[in-house]
PDB file of C-alpha atoms in Angstrom:
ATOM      1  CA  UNK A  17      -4.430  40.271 -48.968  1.00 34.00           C
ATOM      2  CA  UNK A  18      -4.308  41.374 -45.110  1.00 35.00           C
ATOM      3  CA  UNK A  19      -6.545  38.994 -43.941  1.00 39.00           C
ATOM      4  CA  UNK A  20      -5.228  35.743 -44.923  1.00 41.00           C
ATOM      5  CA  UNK A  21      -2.218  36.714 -43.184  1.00 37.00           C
ATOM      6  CA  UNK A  22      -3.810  37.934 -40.412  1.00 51.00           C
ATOM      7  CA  UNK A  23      -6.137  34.754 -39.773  1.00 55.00           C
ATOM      8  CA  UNK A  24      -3.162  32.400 -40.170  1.00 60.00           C
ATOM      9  CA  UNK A  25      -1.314  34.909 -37.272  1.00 69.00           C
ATOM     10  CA  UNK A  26      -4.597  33.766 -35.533  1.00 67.00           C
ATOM     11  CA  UNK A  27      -4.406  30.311 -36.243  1.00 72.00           C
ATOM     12  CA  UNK A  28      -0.835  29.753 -35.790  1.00 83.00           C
ATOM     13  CA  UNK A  29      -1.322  31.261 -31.643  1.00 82.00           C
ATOM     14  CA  UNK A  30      -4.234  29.260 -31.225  1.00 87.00           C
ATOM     15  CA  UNK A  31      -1.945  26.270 -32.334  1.00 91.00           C
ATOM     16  CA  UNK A  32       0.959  27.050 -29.662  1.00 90.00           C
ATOM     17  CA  UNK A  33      -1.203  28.211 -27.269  1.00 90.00           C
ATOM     18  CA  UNK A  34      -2.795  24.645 -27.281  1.00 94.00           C
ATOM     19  CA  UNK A  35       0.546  22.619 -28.005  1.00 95.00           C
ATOM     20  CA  UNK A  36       1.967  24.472 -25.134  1.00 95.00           C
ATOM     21  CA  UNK A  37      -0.534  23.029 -22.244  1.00 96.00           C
ATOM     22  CA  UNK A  38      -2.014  19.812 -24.442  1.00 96.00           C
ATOM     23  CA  UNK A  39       0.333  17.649 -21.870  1.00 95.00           C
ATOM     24  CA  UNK A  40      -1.058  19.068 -18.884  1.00 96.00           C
ATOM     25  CA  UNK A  41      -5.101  18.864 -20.537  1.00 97.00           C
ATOM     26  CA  UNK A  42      -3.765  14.951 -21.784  1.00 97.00           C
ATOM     27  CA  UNK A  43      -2.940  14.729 -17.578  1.00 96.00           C
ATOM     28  CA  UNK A  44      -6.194  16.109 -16.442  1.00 97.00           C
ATOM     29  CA  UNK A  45      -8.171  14.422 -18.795  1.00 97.00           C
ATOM     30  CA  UNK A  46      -7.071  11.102 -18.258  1.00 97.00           C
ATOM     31  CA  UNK A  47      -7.114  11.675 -14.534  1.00 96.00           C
ATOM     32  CA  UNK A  48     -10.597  12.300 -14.827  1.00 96.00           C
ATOM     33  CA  UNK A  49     -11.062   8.678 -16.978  1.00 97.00           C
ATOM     34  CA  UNK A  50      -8.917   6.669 -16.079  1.00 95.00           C
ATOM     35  CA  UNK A  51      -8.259   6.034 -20.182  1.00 95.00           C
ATOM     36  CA  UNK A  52      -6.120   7.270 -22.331  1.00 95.00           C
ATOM     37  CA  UNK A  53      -8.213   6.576 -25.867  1.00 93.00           C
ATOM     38  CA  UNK A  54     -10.896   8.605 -24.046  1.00 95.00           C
ATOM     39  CA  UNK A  55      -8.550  11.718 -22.997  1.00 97.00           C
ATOM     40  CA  UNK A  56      -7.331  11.584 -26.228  1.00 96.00           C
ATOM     41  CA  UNK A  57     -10.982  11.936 -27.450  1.00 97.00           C
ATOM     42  CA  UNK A  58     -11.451  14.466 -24.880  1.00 98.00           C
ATOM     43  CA  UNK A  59      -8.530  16.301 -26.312  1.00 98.00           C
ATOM     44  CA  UNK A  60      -9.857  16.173 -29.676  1.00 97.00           C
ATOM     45  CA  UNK A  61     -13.147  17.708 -28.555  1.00 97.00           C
ATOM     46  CA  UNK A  62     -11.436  20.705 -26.677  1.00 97.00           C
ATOM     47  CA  UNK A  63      -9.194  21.387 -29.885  1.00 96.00           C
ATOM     48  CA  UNK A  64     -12.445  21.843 -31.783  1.00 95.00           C
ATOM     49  CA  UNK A  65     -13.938  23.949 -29.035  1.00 94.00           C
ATOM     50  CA  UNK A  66     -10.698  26.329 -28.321  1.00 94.00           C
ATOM     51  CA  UNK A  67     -10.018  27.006 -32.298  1.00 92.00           C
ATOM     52  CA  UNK A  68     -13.424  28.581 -32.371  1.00 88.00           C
ATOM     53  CA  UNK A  69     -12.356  31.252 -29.597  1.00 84.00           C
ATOM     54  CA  UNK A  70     -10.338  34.146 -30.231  1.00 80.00           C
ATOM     55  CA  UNK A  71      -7.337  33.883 -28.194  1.00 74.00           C
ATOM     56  CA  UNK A  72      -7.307  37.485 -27.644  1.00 77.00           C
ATOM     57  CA  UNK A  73     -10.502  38.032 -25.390  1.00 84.00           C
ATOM     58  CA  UNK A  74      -8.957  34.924 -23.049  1.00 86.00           C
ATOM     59  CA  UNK A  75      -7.068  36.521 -20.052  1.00 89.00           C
ATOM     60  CA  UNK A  76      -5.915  33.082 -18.784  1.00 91.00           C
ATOM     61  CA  UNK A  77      -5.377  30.187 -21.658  1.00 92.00           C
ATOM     62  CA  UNK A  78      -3.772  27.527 -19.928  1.00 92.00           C
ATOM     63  CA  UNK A  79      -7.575  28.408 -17.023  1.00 92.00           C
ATOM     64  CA  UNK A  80      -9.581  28.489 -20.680  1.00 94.00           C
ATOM     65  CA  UNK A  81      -7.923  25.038 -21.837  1.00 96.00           C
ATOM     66  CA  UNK A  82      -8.219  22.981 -18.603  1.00 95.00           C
ATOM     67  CA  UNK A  83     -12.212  24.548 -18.082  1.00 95.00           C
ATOM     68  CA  UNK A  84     -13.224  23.131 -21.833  1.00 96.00           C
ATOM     69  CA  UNK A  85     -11.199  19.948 -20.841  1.00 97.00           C
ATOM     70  CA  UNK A  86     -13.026  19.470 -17.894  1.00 97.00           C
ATOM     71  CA  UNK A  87     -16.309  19.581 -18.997  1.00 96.00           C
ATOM     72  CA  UNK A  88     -15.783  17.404 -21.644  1.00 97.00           C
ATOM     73  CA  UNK A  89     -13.903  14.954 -19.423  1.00 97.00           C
ATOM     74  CA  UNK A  90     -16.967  14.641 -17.422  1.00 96.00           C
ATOM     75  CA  UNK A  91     -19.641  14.502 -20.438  1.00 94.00           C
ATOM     76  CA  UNK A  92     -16.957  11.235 -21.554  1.00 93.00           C
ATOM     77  CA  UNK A  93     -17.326  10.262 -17.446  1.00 91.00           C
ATOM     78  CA  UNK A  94     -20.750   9.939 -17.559  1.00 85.00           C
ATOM     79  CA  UNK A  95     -20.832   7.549 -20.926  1.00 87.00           C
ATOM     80  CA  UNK A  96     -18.147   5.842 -19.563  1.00 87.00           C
ATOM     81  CA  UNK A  97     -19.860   5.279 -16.648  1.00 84.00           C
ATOM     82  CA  UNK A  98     -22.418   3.688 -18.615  1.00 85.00           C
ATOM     83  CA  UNK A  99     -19.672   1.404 -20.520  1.00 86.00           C
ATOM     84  CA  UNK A 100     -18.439   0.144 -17.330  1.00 88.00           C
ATOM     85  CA  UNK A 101     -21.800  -1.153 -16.018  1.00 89.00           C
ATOM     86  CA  UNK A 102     -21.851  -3.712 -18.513  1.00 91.00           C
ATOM     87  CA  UNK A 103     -18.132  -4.391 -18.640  1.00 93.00           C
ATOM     88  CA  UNK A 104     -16.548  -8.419 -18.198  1.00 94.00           C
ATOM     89  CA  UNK A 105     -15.141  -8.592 -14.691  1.00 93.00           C
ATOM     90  CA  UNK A 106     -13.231  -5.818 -13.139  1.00 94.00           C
ATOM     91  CA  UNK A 107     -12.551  -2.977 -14.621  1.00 95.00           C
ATOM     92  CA  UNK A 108      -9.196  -1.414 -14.802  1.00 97.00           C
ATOM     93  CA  UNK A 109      -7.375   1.797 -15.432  1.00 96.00           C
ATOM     94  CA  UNK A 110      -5.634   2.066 -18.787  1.00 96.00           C
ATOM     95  CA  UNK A 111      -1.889   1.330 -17.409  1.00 96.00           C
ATOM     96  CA  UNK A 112       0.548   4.232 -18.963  1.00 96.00           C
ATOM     97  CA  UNK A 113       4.356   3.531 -19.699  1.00 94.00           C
ATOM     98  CA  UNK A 114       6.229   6.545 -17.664  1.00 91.00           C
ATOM     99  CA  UNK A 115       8.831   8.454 -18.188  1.00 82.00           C
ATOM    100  CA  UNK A 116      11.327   8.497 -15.411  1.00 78.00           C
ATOM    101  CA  UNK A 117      10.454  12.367 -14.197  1.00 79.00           C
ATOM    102  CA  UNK A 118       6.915  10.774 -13.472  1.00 83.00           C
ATOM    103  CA  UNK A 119       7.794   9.236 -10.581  1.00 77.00           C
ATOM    104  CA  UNK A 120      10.012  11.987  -9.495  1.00 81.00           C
ATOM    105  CA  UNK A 121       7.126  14.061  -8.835  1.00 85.00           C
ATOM    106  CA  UNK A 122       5.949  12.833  -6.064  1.00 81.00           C
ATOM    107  CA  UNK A 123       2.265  13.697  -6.055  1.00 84.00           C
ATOM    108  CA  UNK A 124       1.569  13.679  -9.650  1.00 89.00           C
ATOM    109  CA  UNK A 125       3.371   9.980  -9.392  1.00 86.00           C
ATOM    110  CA  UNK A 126       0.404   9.192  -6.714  1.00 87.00           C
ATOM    111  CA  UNK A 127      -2.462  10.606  -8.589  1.00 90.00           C
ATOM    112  CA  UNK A 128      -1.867   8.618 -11.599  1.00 92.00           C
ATOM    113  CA  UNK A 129      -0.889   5.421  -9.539  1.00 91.00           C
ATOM    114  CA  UNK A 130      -3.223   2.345  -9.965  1.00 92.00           C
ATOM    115  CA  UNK A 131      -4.034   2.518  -6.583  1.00 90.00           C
ATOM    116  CA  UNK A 132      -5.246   5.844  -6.572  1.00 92.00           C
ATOM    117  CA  UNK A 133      -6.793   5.688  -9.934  1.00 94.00           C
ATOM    118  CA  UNK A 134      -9.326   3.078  -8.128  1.00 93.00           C
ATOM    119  CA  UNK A 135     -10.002   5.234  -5.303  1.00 93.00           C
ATOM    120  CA  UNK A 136     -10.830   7.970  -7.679  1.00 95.00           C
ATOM    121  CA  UNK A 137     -13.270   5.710  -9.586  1.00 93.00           C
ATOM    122  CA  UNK A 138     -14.843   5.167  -6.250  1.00 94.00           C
ATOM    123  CA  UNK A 139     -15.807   9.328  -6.438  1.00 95.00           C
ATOM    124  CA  UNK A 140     -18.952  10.536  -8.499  1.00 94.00           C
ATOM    125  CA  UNK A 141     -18.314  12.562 -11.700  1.00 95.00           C
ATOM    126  CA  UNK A 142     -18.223  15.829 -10.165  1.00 96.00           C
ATOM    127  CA  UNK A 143     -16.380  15.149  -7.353  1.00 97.00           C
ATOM    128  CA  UNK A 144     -13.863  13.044  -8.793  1.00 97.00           C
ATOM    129  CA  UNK A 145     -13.214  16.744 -10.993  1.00 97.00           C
ATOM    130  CA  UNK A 146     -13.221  18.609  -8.095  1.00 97.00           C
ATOM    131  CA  UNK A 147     -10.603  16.410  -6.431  1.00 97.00           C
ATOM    132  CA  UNK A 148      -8.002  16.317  -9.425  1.00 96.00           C
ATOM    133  CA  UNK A 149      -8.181  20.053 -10.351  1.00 96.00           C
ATOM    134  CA  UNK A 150      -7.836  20.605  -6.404  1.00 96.00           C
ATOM    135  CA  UNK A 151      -5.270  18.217  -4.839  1.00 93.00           C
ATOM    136  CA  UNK A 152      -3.133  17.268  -8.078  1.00 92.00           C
ATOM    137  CA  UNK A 153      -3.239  20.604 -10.078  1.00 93.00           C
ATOM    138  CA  UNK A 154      -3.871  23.478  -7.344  1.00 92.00           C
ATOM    139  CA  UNK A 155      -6.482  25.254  -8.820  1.00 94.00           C
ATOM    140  CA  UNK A 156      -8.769  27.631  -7.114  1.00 95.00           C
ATOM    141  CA  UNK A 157     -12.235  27.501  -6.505  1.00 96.00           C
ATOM    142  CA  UNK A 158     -13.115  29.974  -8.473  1.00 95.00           C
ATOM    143  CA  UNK A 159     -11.511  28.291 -11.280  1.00 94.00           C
ATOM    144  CA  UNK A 160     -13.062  24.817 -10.896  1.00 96.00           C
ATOM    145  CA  UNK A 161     -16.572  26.407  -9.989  1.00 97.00           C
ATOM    146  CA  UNK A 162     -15.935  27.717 -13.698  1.00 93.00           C
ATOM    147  CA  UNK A 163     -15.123  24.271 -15.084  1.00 94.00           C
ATOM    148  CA  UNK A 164     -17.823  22.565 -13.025  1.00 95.00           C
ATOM    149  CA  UNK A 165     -20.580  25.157 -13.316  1.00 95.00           C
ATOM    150  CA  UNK A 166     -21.089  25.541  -9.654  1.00 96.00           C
ATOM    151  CA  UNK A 167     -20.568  28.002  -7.213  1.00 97.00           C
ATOM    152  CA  UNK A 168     -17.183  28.473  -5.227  1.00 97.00           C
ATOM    153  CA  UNK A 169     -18.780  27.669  -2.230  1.00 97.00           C
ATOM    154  CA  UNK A 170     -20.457  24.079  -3.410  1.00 98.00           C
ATOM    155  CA  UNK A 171     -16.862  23.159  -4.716  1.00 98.00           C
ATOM    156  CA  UNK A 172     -15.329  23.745  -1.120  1.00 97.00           C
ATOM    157  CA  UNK A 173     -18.106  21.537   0.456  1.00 98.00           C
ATOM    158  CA  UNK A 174     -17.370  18.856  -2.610  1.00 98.00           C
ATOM    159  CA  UNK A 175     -13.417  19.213  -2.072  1.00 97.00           C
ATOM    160  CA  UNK A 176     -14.229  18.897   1.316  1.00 97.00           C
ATOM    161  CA  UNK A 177     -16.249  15.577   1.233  1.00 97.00           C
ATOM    162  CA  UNK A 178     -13.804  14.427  -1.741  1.00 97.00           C
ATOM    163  CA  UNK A 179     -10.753  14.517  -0.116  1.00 95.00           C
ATOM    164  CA  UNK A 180     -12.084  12.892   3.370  1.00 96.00           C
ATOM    165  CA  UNK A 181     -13.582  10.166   1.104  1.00 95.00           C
ATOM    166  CA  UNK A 182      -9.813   9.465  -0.959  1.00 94.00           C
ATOM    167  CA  UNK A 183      -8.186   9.970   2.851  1.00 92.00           C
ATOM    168  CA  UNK A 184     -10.018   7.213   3.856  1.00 91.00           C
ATOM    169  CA  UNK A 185      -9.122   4.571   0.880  1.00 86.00           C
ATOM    170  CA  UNK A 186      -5.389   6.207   0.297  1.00 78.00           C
ATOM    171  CA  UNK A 187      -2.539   3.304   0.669  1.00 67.00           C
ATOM    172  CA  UNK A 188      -2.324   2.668   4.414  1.00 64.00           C
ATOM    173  CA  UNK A 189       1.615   3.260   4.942  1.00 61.00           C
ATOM    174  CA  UNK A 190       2.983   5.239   1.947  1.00 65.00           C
ATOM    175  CA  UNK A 191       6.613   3.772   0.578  1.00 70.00           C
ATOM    176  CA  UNK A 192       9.350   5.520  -0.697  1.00 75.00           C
ATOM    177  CA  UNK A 193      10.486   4.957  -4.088  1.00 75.00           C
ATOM    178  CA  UNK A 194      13.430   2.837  -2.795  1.00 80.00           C
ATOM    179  CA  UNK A 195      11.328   0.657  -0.635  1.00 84.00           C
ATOM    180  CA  UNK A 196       8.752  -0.059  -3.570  1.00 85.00           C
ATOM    181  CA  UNK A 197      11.099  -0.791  -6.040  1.00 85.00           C
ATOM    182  CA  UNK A 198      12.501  -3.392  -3.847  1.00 89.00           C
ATOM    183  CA  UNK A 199       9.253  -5.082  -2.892  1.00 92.00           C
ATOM    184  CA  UNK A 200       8.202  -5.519  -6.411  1.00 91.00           C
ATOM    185  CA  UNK A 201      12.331  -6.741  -7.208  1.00 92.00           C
ATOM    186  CA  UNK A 202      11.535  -9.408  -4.107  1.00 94.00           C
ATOM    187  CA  UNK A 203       8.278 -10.353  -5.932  1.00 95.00           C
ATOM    188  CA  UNK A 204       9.473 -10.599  -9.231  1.00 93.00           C
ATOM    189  CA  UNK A 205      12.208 -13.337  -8.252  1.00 92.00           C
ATOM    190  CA  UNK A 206       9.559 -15.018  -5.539  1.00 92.00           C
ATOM    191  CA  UNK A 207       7.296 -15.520  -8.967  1.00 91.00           C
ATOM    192  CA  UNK A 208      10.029 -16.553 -11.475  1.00 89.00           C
ATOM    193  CA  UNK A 209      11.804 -18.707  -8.897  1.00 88.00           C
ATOM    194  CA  UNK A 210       8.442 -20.179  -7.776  1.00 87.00           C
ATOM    195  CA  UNK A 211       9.349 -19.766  -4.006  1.00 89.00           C
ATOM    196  CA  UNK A 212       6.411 -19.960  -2.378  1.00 90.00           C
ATOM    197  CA  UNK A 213       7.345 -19.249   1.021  1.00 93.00           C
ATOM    198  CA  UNK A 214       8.771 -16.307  -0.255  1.00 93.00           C
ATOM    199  CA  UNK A 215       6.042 -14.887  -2.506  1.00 94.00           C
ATOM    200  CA  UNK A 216       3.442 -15.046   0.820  1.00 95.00           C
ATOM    201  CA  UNK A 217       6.551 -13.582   2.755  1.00 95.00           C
ATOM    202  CA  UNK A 218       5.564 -10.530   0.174  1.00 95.00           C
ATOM    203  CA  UNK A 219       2.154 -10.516   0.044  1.00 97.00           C
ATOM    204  CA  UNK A 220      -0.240  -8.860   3.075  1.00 95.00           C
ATOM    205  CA  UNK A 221      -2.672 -11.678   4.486  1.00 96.00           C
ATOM    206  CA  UNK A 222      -5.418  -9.477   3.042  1.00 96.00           C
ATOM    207  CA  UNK A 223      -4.384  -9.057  -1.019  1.00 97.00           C
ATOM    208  CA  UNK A 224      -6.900  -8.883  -2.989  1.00 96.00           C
ATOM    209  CA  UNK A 225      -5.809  -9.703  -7.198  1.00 97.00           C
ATOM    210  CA  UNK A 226      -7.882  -8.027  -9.606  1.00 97.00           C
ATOM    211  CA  UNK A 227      -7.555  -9.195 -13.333  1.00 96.00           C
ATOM    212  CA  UNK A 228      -9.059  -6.975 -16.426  1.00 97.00           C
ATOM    213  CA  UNK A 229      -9.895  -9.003 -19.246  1.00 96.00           C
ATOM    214  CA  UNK A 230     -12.644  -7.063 -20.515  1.00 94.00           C
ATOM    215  CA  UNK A 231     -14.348 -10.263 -21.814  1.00 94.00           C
ATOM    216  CA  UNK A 232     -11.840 -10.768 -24.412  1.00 94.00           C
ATOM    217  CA  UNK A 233      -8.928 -12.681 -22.935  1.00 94.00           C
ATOM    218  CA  UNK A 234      -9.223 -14.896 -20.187  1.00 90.00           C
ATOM    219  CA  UNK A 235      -9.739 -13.381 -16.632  1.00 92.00           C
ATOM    220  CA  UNK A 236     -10.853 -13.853 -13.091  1.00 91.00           C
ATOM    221  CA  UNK A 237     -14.112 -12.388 -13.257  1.00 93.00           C
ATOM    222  CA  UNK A 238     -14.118 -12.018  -9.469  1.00 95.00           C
ATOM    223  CA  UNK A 239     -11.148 -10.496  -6.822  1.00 96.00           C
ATOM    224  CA  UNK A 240      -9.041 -13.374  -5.946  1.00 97.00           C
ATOM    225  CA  UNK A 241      -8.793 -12.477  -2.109  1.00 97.00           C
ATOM    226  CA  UNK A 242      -5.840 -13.904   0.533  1.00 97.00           C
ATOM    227  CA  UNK A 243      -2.188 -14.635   0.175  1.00 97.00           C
ATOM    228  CA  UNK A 244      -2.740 -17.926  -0.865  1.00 95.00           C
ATOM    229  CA  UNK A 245      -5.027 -17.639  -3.401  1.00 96.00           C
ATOM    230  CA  UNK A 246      -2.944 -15.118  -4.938  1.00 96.00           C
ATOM    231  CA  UNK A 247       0.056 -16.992  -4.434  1.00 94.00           C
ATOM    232  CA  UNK A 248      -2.285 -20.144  -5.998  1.00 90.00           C
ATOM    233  CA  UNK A 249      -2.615 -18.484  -9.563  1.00 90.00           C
ATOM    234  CA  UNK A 250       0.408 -16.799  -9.590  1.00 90.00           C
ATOM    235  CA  UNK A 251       2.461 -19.898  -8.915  1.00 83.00           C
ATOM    236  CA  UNK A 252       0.184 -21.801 -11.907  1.00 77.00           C
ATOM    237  CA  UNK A 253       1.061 -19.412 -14.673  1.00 73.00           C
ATOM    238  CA  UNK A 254       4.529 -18.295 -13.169  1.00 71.00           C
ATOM    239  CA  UNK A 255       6.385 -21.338 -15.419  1.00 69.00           C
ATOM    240  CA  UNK A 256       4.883 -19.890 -18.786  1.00 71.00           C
ATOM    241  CA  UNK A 257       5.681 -16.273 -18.318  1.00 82.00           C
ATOM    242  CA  UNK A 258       8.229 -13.880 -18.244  1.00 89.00           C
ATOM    243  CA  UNK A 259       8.856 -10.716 -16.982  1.00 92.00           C
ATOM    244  CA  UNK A 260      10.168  -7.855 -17.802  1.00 92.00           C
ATOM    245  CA  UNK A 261      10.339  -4.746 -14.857  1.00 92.00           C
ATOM    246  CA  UNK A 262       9.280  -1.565 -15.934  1.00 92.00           C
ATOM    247  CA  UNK A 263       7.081   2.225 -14.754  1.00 90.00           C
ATOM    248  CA  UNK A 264       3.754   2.038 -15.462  1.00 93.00           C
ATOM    249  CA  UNK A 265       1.760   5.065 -14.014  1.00 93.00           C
ATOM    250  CA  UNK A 266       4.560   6.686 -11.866  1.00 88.00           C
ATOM    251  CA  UNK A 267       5.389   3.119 -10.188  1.00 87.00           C
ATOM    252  CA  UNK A 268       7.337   0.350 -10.598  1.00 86.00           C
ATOM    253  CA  UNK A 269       5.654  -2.662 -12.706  1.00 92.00           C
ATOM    254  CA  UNK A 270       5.734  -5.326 -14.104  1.00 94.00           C
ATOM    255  CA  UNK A 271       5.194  -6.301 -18.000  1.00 94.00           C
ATOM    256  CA  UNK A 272       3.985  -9.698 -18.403  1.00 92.00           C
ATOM    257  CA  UNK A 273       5.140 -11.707 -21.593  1.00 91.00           C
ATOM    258  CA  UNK A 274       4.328 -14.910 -22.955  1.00 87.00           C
ATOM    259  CA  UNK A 275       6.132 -16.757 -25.944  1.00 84.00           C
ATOM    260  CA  UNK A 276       7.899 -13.092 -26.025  1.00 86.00           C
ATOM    261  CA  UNK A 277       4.211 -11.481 -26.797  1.00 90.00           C
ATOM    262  CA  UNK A 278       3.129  -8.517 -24.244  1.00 93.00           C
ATOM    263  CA  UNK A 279       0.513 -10.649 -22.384  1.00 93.00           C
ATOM    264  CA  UNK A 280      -0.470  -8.747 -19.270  1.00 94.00           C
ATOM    265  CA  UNK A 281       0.542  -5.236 -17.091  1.00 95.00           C
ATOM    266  CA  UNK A 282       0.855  -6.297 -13.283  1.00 95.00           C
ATOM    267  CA  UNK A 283       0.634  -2.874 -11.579  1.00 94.00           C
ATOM    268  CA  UNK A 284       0.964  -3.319  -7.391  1.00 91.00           C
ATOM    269  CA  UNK A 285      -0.167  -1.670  -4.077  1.00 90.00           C
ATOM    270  CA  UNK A 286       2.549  -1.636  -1.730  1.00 89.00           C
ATOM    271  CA  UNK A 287       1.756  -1.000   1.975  1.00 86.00           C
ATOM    272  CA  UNK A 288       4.103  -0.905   4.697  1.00 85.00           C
ATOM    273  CA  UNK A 289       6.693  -3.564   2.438  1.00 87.00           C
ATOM    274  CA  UNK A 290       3.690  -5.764   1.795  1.00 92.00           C
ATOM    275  CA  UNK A 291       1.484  -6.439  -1.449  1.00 94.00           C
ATOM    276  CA  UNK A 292      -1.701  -5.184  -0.876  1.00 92.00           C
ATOM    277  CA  UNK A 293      -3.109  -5.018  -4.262  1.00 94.00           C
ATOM    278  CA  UNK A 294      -2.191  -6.627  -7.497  1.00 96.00           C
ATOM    279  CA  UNK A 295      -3.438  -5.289 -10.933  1.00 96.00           C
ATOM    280  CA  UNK A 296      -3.265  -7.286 -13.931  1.00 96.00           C
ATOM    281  CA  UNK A 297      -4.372  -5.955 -17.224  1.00 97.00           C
ATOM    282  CA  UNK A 298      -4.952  -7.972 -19.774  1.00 96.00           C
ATOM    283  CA  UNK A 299      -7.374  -6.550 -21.984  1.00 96.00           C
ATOM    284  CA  UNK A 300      -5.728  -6.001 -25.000  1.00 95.00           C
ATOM    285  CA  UNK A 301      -7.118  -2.467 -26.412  1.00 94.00           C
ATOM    286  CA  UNK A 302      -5.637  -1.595 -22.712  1.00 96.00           C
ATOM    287  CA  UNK A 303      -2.149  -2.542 -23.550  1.00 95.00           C
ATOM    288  CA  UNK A 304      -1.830  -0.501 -27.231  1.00 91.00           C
ATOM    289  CA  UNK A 305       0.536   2.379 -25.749  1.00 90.00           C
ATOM    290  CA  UNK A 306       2.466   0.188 -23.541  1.00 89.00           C
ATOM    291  CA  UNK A 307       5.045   0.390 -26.773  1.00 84.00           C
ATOM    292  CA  UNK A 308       6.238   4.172 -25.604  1.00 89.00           C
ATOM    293  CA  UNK A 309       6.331   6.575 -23.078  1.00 92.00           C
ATOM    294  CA  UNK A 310       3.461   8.951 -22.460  1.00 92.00           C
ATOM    295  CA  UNK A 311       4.371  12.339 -20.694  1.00 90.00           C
ATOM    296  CA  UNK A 312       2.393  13.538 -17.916  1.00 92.00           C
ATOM    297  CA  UNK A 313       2.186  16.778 -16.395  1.00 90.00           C
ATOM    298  CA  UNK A 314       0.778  18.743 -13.511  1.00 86.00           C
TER     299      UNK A 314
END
């Protein structure tokens, strides 16, 4: 009668010991993709993976967890890869609703912002790893040599190469949290009012608009480029549409409604007070989660 007992002690501390750091793998994961389905999937397959261990020969869990994580985030990276090559028009992160403690964390609130979500998708698999288990989560070489199968001294020369690469493509003039929220507040009423004039006062010369359909809803397959473009479509749907502030991805957002259905996400870039980037995510299989919060953690 012992053992029963004494696999369920077994299987109730691989449970917590999971539970405990399935935020932060959820974080890393969809870091990694850019998709929250596919973290989730990615969590599902390192569940599977960590029951089969026995907790007691791991000296570090929370190391254990984020290594299986890892490699399955980049086995989904790959396919995903794949997927996107024959996606419809830009492709888009999977926008996140955000609790308010997001944002408060200043670099986790930056890692998980559209804008940097792009740059990262501009990284190759490995790399892209490297970066996130480096700059957002701290962990040491030896540790992501582990998750990445290569040697401590190939992961500083990809760190290295990663981080001058995101340096390069990181917003131009970071903003505080005061000055964004007001820039997207100025937008919002330039868009509802239909002030022109004040909607390019917003927008930098050089926005560029990029709308994710994925082939199912109407899109701009194509960047729309310029302040006046932008300002064009914007100021053509702005008399059908409401909209509704809220945080999406550690920044302030927008939620796009039309006849009171959740139509769109418009996630921005905001450098030095200007618009630099609008997101707008339409696809619907992209919008499922936008009914709650999702917690993120570093």
């Amino acid at each position: 009668m012992g053992e029963p007992v004494a696999g369920g002690d077994r299987m109730d501390s691989v449970t917590r010991a999971f539970v405990a750091h399935r935020t932060l793998l959820f974080t890393v994961a969809y870091e990694m993709l850019g998709s929250a389905a596919d973290a989730e999937d990615v969590l599902q397959e390192t569940w599977l993976r960590w029951v089969g261990i026995d907790p007691g020969t791991v000296r570090d869990q929370r190391a254990y967890l984020v290594r299986i994580t890892t490699r399955q985030a980049l086995s989904h990276l790959r396919t995903l890869g794949r997927r996107k090559e024959s996606y419809v028009g830009p492709w888009l992160p999977e926008p996140l609703l955000t609790a308010p403690d997001v944002a408060e964390d200043a670099e986790l609130a930056d890692s998980v912002s559209m804008a940097m979500m792009l740059v990262l998708e501009t990284l190759a698999p490995t790399e892209r790893a490297v970066f996130v288990l480096r700059e957002v989560f701290d962990l040491g070489y030896d540790e992501i040599a582990e998750a990445v199968d290569k040697t401590p001294a190939a992961v500083r020369q990809i760190a290295h190469r990663a981080r001058a690469h995101v340096a390069a493509r990181r917003p131009r003039g970071v903003a505080s949290a005061v000055e964004t929220r007001r820039t997207v507040e100025a937008f919002q009423r330039a868009v509802e009012t239909g002030d022109l004039q004040r909607l390019l006062d917003i927008l930098a010369p050089d926005v560029v608009l990029l709308t994710d359909g994925g082939g199912v809803v109407r899109a701009a397959l194509a960047p729309v480029v310029g302040a006046e473009q932008v300002a064009h479509v914007l100021g053509r749907i702005a008399a059908a549409m409401s909209l509704q502030p809220t945080q999406v991805n550690g920044d302030p957002a927008l939620i796009v409604r039309l006849g009171g259905e959740l139509d769109t996400v418009l996630a921005m870039r905001i450098d030095d007070g200007l618009v630099t980037g609008l997101y707008a995510v339409r696809n619907p299989e992209k919008l499922l989660r936008l009914e709650r919060e999702t917690t993120l953690r570093r």
